[in-house]
Structures are given as C-alpha cells and as structure tokens.
Amino acid sequence: MLIFSILSYLVSAKLQIFIDGQVTNLNYSLANFGHIPYGRTLGGFLIAPKEIEDNQLDLCNKSNVQQLSDQGNVWIVARIGNCSATTKAYVAQELGAQLLVIISNKVSLTNAMELNNDGMGFKVHIPTIEISKSDGEQILKEIVSSQDPRQYAIISFNDSKKVEKPEVILFITLNEKAGFKFIREFQQYYKILEKKVKFSISYEVEVNKRDKRLNFTQPNDQCMGGGRYCMQSRGEGQGRLIIEEQLRQHCIWFNNETQWFEYMDYFDKNCFQVQNYAACSSENQISQQKTVKDCVENSYEKDSKKARELKENTIMDQWVGNKSLSGIVYFPGVLVNGKPYHGNLEAESVTEDICSNMLDQSVCSALQQSEDDSPNSGSEINWAMIAFAVVSCILFGLFLFMCYRRRLKMQMQQELGQQVNEMVSQYIKFYETKNEK
C-alpha cells in the first residue's frame, strides 16, 4: 500500500509526504472556513472520485458524483475551478468526506491564504487545504496508478512551537454581526484562559492613500488623523464616528477587560445607527467612566495647534501596525502567536487553536473534560423529562381508573336497585295472588 504521511506546520506551512520511503516537502494553504481540529491528528484514505478524473467535474454539484462507499475516513482530492472552494468543501462533506484536498491551478503555491470564505463557509465543518498544481497532479498520478485504490494519509494540526503564555489578538470590526456573536460566545473561554494567555484587541482601520500623498494634512470626514485612520461608510462623516466608537471600546478594554465584554453585548443589542453611536454609548455607565474618557483623550498627540481630526493617535497606530504585520485580511479575525487563525470563527475552535500553542495543558485539559462531560447534563435533562412523562402517564392512568371505578360503581348501584325493585314487585304480586285464593 502506498502510504502518505502528511504533517502540517502552521509556522512554515509545509507538508511532508512519505511515498515509498521517500520524503517530499510541499507548500500548502489552509482554507479560511470549516472546522480545523487544532492540536489533533487526522487519518484518512485519499481518493479521487472517478467522475472528477474522467469528466473534470470539480465537486460543484453533488448529483454529478456518486456517493462515496462506506470505507472509513475518506479524503477527497479534487481540482480548483468552476465554483467556490466553500461549495466544493460542502459537496465533499455531503458526500461523506472528512477532509478536502484542492489542487490549485498555480504551478507553485505560496504560504498565503488562498481559499477564502465566500460567506457560505458556516455550512462547512470539514478542513480544506490547497496544494500546488504540480504536487496535486503527482498525487493523482500515484492514486490512479496504484493497485490499491485506498491510499492512507495522516495530517497533524499540532503546532511545533508551544509557549508558556501565548499571545492572542482579537481583531474586531463594528460592521459584522458575526463578530459580536463570537465575542459573546468566547467570553466563557476567556474567563478560563485569561491568566494563562496574553489577550489584546485591535480594530479594523484603513490608511487613505490619497491623504498619505498629502502628508495627512487635510481633513477627511471618513477618517481621523487626516487620513491615517479611516473607515469607509455610506453616510457623510460616519467613518469618523465609527473610529471614535472603536477608540472608546478599546479604552474600555484597557480599563477593564471584563467590562469590555459587557459593553460589547450592550452595544450590539442597543446601538444600531452609526450617527447615534455617541449618544447610545453615553447611556452606558461603563463608557462614561473617567478612566475611559482620560484614556481616549491621552491617546491623541499633544499638539494644541492641530484640529482633533488631524492628530495622530497612539492606539489607532497600533491598529494600523497590527493589521499590517498580522496578515489578517478579513475582519473579525484572530491572531494566535503571530499566526492568523483559519476556519469558521467559532469560540470553541479558536480556543482549540490557543490551547494547541500552550505548554501548560492543565487548563485546556480541564476545559476539554468539562466539554466531554457536558452531554451528561443534557442526558440528565432528558431523563428528567422521561421521568416526568412516565409519572404523568401513571397519574393520568390512575385518574382514568378512578373515573372508571366510579362509573362502574354507579352502574352496579343502578343495576342492584333495579333488581331490588323487581324482586319487591314480584313479592307484592305473589302476596296479592295468595290473598285472592
């Protein structure tokens, strides 16, 4: 049997493939959707469905490919093109695959993120990777020419560099509701990991190229800092309002990280229109704390000659620097030890990624144990419901029995009364007949 052993290193983005004892290093790109099992190792059988190979059908339609036979964990190898990567992954998932390997149309593949989420990635729960055209065609050739149709593969998502205290940056945007959902769900994991992980936040911001050429000396209603920190919005001046709100939120984080989670929940549920951000924020006591207001004021450069909208800002400079150095393209996002998180932005998956970078696994092991035990509480609820149903049935049965018994008693009394009346009538008739004689 041809054995593939694929080991992924998220730092160097390399695949090691062992073919007949020979080791080959390959570049790969990990998709920005699906569930990536960080800290775990997967094994499966590499296959290329005959329909894909013969007819160049690229997993864009489930009906074009036969359902995979039940042969354990299957990884499908397919080519890119004709539809989005998320569509291919979803079709592969529906066919029963545990992982999708997409062959790129590029001869060589960089380590950059190539397979992006087109908005439908929430449907995908399997990991997807992309390899170069030359490497992919070689793998297909080996699969087709081999006498054994099932080629075994192993891929490990264990990070090779673990640290005592991982650094995690949460990249936030106010323009995406999914980000608020993630923050709400991640809060419980943050409380467990906060002493073991160095958390920080960063917000979405753009640098206006035109204003940069003007040396950031002209005001821009979509920007602060004369165009250094911009957010594009449809309404006039709304970009500036968004940035100012982001600055308030960041200062809340500096003041009290726990209160930041509380405020973000409040903001998501109450502040809907950009033009009302400042008024909505003022109604929350967290944002009105003196330490938060001082933080906002002190973040601007001390130059009384400049208008506020032209001043540089130390916190916003961090946003620009973090975005430039992190490789984060889409917001919201997460950076774990300098590496962008890949996969669907789900609190549990991000926590797995963080845990896979930690030397001390005690907290994560306890967290995993509690999650493994959590279904028990659900089963207890089910047993309670079953017990309630059984007791209800018994009580209802007793009620029916009592009703039946009462009805039966009434019928017996009626019949007994009729019999007594009939016997009395017969006795009277017999007595009258005797007197006549």
XYZ file of C-alpha atoms in Angstrom:
437
model
C 0.000 0.000 0.000
C 1.183 3.491 -0.833
C 1.297 5.404 2.470
C 1.103 9.179 2.683
C 2.062 10.798 5.967
C 1.171 14.489 5.888
C 2.396 16.689 8.725
C 1.350 20.331 8.712
C 3.467 23.006 10.338
C 1.449 26.157 10.708
C 4.592 28.260 11.013
C 6.307 27.148 7.823
C 3.168 25.895 6.049
C 4.851 22.705 4.843
C 3.522 19.251 4.108
C 5.758 16.245 4.478
C 4.676 13.370 2.251
C 6.258 9.938 2.543
C 5.931 7.884 -0.662
C 7.613 4.500 -0.657
C 10.063 5.703 1.963
C 10.826 8.959 0.125
C 10.104 12.263 1.865
C 8.724 15.229 -0.090
C 8.120 18.685 1.380
C 5.176 20.612 -0.053
C 3.738 24.059 0.455
C 0.055 24.215 1.258
C -2.622 26.736 2.093
C -5.237 26.176 4.778
C -8.763 27.341 3.990
C -10.360 30.138 5.972
C -13.526 28.138 6.612
C -14.597 24.820 8.047
C -13.545 23.357 11.376
C -9.790 22.994 11.788
C -9.026 20.435 14.527
C -6.121 22.309 16.102
C -3.919 20.180 18.326
C -5.133 16.945 16.770
C -4.053 14.438 14.127
C -6.369 13.087 11.450
C -6.021 9.991 9.320
C -7.959 9.009 6.218
C -7.971 7.413 2.784
C -7.063 9.661 -0.158
C -9.328 9.129 -3.156
C -10.158 10.946 -6.376
C -13.717 10.075 -7.466
C -13.757 8.646 -10.989
C -16.296 11.249 -12.118
C -13.878 14.052 -11.239
C -10.966 12.433 -13.043
C -12.858 11.375 -16.182
C -15.206 14.311 -16.707
C -13.301 17.130 -14.986
C -16.239 17.668 -12.649
C -14.916 19.615 -9.698
C -17.295 18.960 -6.812
C -19.593 21.799 -7.807
C -22.682 19.605 -7.847
C -23.357 16.648 -5.595
C -25.502 14.919 -8.218
C -22.518 14.692 -10.588
C -20.561 12.447 -8.232
C -21.563 9.084 -6.853
C -21.999 8.772 -3.096
C -18.788 7.517 -1.520
C -18.801 3.936 -0.348
C -18.536 3.345 3.385
C -14.786 2.817 3.700
C -13.896 4.728 6.840
C -12.478 8.247 6.892
C -12.217 9.454 3.312
C -10.327 12.482 1.995
C -11.300 13.669 -1.467
C -8.711 15.091 -3.866
C -10.210 17.474 -6.424
C -9.219 20.360 -8.693
C -9.985 24.024 -8.222
C -12.333 25.902 -10.559
C -15.929 26.274 -11.803
C -17.267 27.167 -8.336
C -16.094 28.471 -4.969
C -13.902 26.487 -2.605
C -16.662 26.564 0.011
C -19.051 24.922 -2.464
C -16.536 22.162 -3.176
C -15.966 21.598 0.538
C -19.703 21.468 1.234
C -20.276 18.957 -1.593
C -17.356 16.833 -0.366
C -18.811 16.974 3.134
C -22.236 15.908 1.872
C -20.617 13.006 0.038
C -19.139 11.809 3.326
C -15.550 13.116 3.100
C -13.699 14.051 6.283
C -11.233 16.392 4.546
C -10.858 18.032 1.120
C -7.562 18.492 -0.730
C -7.927 21.061 -3.537
C -5.379 21.109 -6.349
C -4.574 24.685 -7.321
C -4.215 25.923 -10.895
C -0.930 27.549 -9.849
C 2.311 25.748 -10.546
C 3.727 26.849 -7.204
C 1.784 27.833 -4.114
C 2.712 30.480 -1.583
C 2.050 30.165 2.129
C -0.560 32.928 1.956
C -4.234 32.260 2.494
C -5.731 31.252 -0.872
C -9.050 29.571 -0.052
C -11.294 32.282 1.335
C -14.777 32.178 2.775
C -17.384 33.413 0.292
C -19.981 33.832 3.052
C -21.214 30.229 2.952
C -18.392 28.737 4.996
C -20.654 28.324 8.020
C -22.109 25.278 6.259
C -18.729 23.536 6.118
C -17.464 21.521 9.077
C -14.515 19.683 7.493
C -10.980 21.078 7.000
C -9.872 22.038 3.489
C -6.329 22.518 2.213
C -4.915 23.618 -1.143
C -1.762 22.280 -2.766
C 0.043 23.346 -5.941
C -0.883 22.019 -9.369
C 2.364 20.092 -9.844
C 2.163 18.451 -6.415
C -1.521 17.658 -6.854
C -1.118 16.086 -10.265
C 1.669 13.913 -8.885
C -0.580 12.720 -6.057
C -3.410 11.984 -8.516
C -0.994 10.036 -10.686
C 0.094 7.933 -7.710
C -3.510 7.289 -6.675
C -4.636 6.258 -10.170
C -1.622 4.078 -10.931
C -1.604 2.284 -7.596
C -3.055 -1.209 -7.358
C -4.604 -0.326 -4.017
C -7.449 2.196 -4.576
C -7.278 3.373 -0.972
C -4.218 5.433 -0.128
C -3.858 6.209 3.563
C -2.945 9.723 4.709
C -2.204 11.436 8.022
C -2.323 15.147 8.738
C -1.358 16.649 12.070
C -2.555 20.055 13.224
C -0.208 20.103 16.213
C 1.876 23.262 16.475
C 5.598 22.575 16.701
C 6.292 25.649 18.884
C 4.434 25.813 22.184
C 4.963 28.675 24.612
C 4.284 29.296 28.273
C 1.887 32.186 27.638
C 0.536 32.520 24.074
C -0.246 35.981 22.705
C -3.706 36.318 21.184
C -5.090 39.362 19.366
C -8.814 39.620 18.666
C -9.372 41.697 15.522
C -12.719 43.467 15.832
C -14.992 45.261 13.395
C -18.267 47.032 14.128
C -19.588 46.235 10.651
C -20.111 42.496 11.149
C -22.752 40.983 13.443
C -20.957 37.642 13.446
C -18.126 39.284 15.366
C -20.430 40.222 18.239
C -21.789 36.673 18.311
C -18.232 35.345 18.565
C -17.372 37.789 21.392
C -20.469 36.745 23.325
C -19.662 33.036 22.986
C -15.925 33.450 23.574
C -16.360 35.249 26.896
C -16.729 31.995 28.852
C -13.441 30.675 27.414
C -11.707 33.994 28.038
C -12.559 33.790 31.733
C -10.870 30.386 31.921
C -7.787 31.322 29.879
C -7.183 34.959 30.863
C -4.414 34.147 33.376
C -2.665 31.735 31.008
C -2.903 33.788 27.802
C -1.904 37.360 26.947
C -5.007 38.762 25.264
C -5.247 42.050 23.392
C -7.629 43.570 20.851
C -7.276 45.527 17.625
C -9.844 47.228 15.413
C -10.362 47.474 11.684
C -8.871 50.578 10.079
C -7.542 51.671 6.684
C -4.949 54.216 5.591
C -6.174 56.580 2.867
C -3.565 56.562 0.094
C -4.612 59.936 -1.291
C -4.317 61.552 2.144
C -0.951 59.870 2.610
C 0.337 61.606 -0.508
C -0.855 64.896 1.027
C 1.095 64.035 4.189
C -2.177 63.704 6.147
C -2.659 67.457 6.340
C -6.246 67.677 5.046
C -9.388 66.655 6.983
C -11.412 63.688 5.717
C -14.933 63.059 7.055
C -14.410 59.300 6.845
C -11.117 59.420 8.721
C -9.203 60.573 11.757
C -5.587 61.718 11.729
C -6.014 63.449 8.383
C -6.490 60.099 6.640
C -4.191 57.925 8.735
C -7.130 56.025 10.254
C -10.161 55.531 8.027
C -13.366 53.504 7.866
C -15.422 53.749 4.725
C -19.134 54.262 5.335
C -22.034 55.393 3.170
C -23.132 58.296 5.328
C -21.239 61.574 5.454
C -18.889 61.639 8.420
C -19.913 58.173 9.568
C -16.461 56.687 9.099
C -15.126 59.112 11.694
C -17.961 58.213 14.100
C -17.131 54.508 13.759
C -13.461 55.139 14.535
C -14.303 57.240 17.583
C -16.556 54.475 18.903
C -13.819 51.902 18.336
C -11.448 54.077 20.326
C -13.935 54.226 23.231
C -14.260 50.458 23.170
C -10.510 49.955 23.134
C -10.128 52.226 26.167
C -12.808 50.207 27.969
C -10.639 47.134 27.308
C -7.582 48.901 28.734
C -9.564 49.869 31.820
C -11.322 46.549 32.470
C -11.374 43.627 30.059
C -14.390 42.016 31.728
C -16.379 45.224 31.370
C -15.419 45.309 27.693
C -17.312 42.056 27.118
C -20.316 43.501 28.959
C -20.193 46.711 26.957
C -19.877 44.900 23.619
C -23.011 42.930 24.440
C -24.814 46.170 25.303
C -23.557 47.887 22.141
C -24.640 45.000 19.908
C -28.140 44.965 21.344
C -28.767 48.710 21.595
C -26.612 50.755 19.214
C -27.766 50.235 15.636
C -27.257 53.512 13.751
C -23.787 54.971 13.258
C -24.970 58.561 13.711
C -26.271 57.594 17.180
C -23.181 55.711 18.373
C -22.008 58.520 20.672
C -25.469 59.086 22.199
C -26.066 55.362 22.630
C -22.656 54.909 24.232
C -23.281 57.784 26.654
C -26.256 55.900 28.105
C -23.955 53.133 29.331
C -22.092 53.740 32.583
C -19.084 51.677 31.522
C -18.143 54.068 28.711
C -18.687 57.123 30.924
C -16.032 56.211 33.491
C -13.384 58.880 33.973
C -10.553 56.421 33.309
C -12.092 55.563 29.936
C -12.529 59.221 28.952
C -8.976 60.029 30.054
C -7.672 57.127 28.003
C -9.410 58.490 24.901
C -8.032 61.992 25.412
C -4.498 60.873 26.246
C -4.254 58.686 23.149
C -4.147 61.799 20.895
C -0.896 63.637 20.328
C -0.370 66.774 22.395
C -0.472 69.474 19.742
C -2.812 72.330 20.507
C -2.366 73.791 17.036
C -3.864 70.765 15.264
C -7.551 70.031 14.971
C -8.595 66.803 16.660
C -9.400 65.087 13.361
C -5.824 65.706 12.159
C -3.997 64.475 15.244
C -2.076 61.224 15.389
C -3.319 58.651 17.873
C -1.191 56.037 19.643
C -3.974 53.436 19.934
C -5.016 53.814 16.303
C -1.361 53.483 15.294
C -1.465 50.064 16.979
C -4.458 49.103 14.835
C -2.603 50.050 11.655
C 0.552 48.222 12.727
C -1.278 45.088 13.854
C -3.152 44.813 10.578
C -0.008 45.352 8.525
C 2.097 42.800 10.390
C -0.528 40.150 11.173
C -1.627 39.080 7.726
C -5.248 39.402 8.843
C -7.265 40.291 5.747
C -10.850 39.715 6.831
C -12.446 41.088 9.984
C -13.352 39.804 12.501
C -10.315 37.589 12.924
C -7.883 36.149 15.468
C -4.098 36.046 15.629
C -2.552 33.314 17.792
C 1.187 33.603 18.452
C 1.662 35.649 15.300
C -0.330 33.301 13.044
C -3.792 34.021 11.626
C -6.490 31.680 12.834
C -8.058 29.679 9.992
C -11.530 28.198 9.854
C -15.011 29.279 10.856
C -14.835 31.903 13.581
C -16.279 29.837 16.419
C -15.387 30.285 20.081
C -14.665 26.608 20.704
C -12.432 26.267 17.624
C -10.449 29.406 18.464
C -9.935 28.028 21.970
C -8.605 24.784 20.476
C -6.101 26.800 18.451
C -4.993 28.712 21.551
C -4.666 25.523 23.575
C -2.564 23.880 20.863
C 0.014 26.659 21.408
C 0.239 26.273 25.193
C 2.941 24.386 27.061
C 0.779 24.037 30.152
C -2.180 21.928 29.095
C -3.793 21.632 32.553
C -6.392 24.360 31.955
C -7.192 23.106 28.464
C -7.422 19.501 29.648
C -9.879 20.520 32.355
C -11.813 22.549 29.785
C -11.915 19.595 27.403
C -13.057 17.318 30.203
C -15.897 19.673 31.123
C -16.972 19.794 27.475
C -16.832 16.000 27.256
C -18.970 15.803 30.387
C -21.450 18.447 29.226
C -23.643 15.983 27.284
C -24.316 14.233 30.602
C -26.195 17.259 31.843
C -28.241 17.103 28.685
C -28.932 13.414 29.276
C -29.954 14.206 32.836
C -32.438 16.688 31.468
C -33.700 14.025 29.097
C -34.069 11.525 31.943
C -35.941 14.137 33.937
C -38.258 14.699 31.020
C -38.761 10.962 30.622
C -39.443 10.584 34.355
C -41.907 13.467 34.196
C -43.638 11.848 31.222
C -43.815 8.465 32.986
C -45.208 9.971 36.194
C -47.697 11.992 34.164
C -48.836 8.833 32.370
C -49.202 6.989 35.674
C -51.221 9.815 37.221
C -53.375 10.049 34.128
C -53.871 6.283 34.240
C -54.900 6.495 37.921
C -57.310 9.281 37.042
C -58.881 7.166 34.310
C -59.035 4.185 36.662
C -60.801 6.219 39.343
C -63.263 7.569 36.801
C -63.915 4.061 35.508
C -64.296 2.741 39.038
C -66.786 5.459 39.933
C -68.768 4.864 36.780
C -68.733 1.105 37.408
C -69.945 1.666 40.978
C -72.794 3.838 39.752
C -73.776 1.225 37.167
C -73.714 -1.525 39.847
C -75.880 0.583 42.146
C -78.356 1.202 39.347
C -78.497 -2.489 38.426
C -78.793 -3.507 42.082
C -81.609 -1.004 42.573
C -83.432 -2.346 39.548
C -83.059 -5.919 40.807
C -84.336 -4.960 44.270
C -87.325 -3.167 42.753
C -88.030 -6.139 40.535
C -87.886 -8.571 43.491
C -90.134 -6.325 45.592
C -92.641 -6.148 42.730
C -92.629 -9.925 42.366
C -93.114 -10.353 46.126
C -96.053 -7.944 46.179
C -97.616 -9.696 43.204
C -97.119 -13.093 44.883
C -98.680 -11.799 48.122
C -101.704 -10.355 46.328
C -102.239 -13.609 44.433
C -102.105 -15.571 47.698
C -104.744 -13.363 49.328
C -107.094 -13.828 46.374
C -107.026 -17.529 46.876
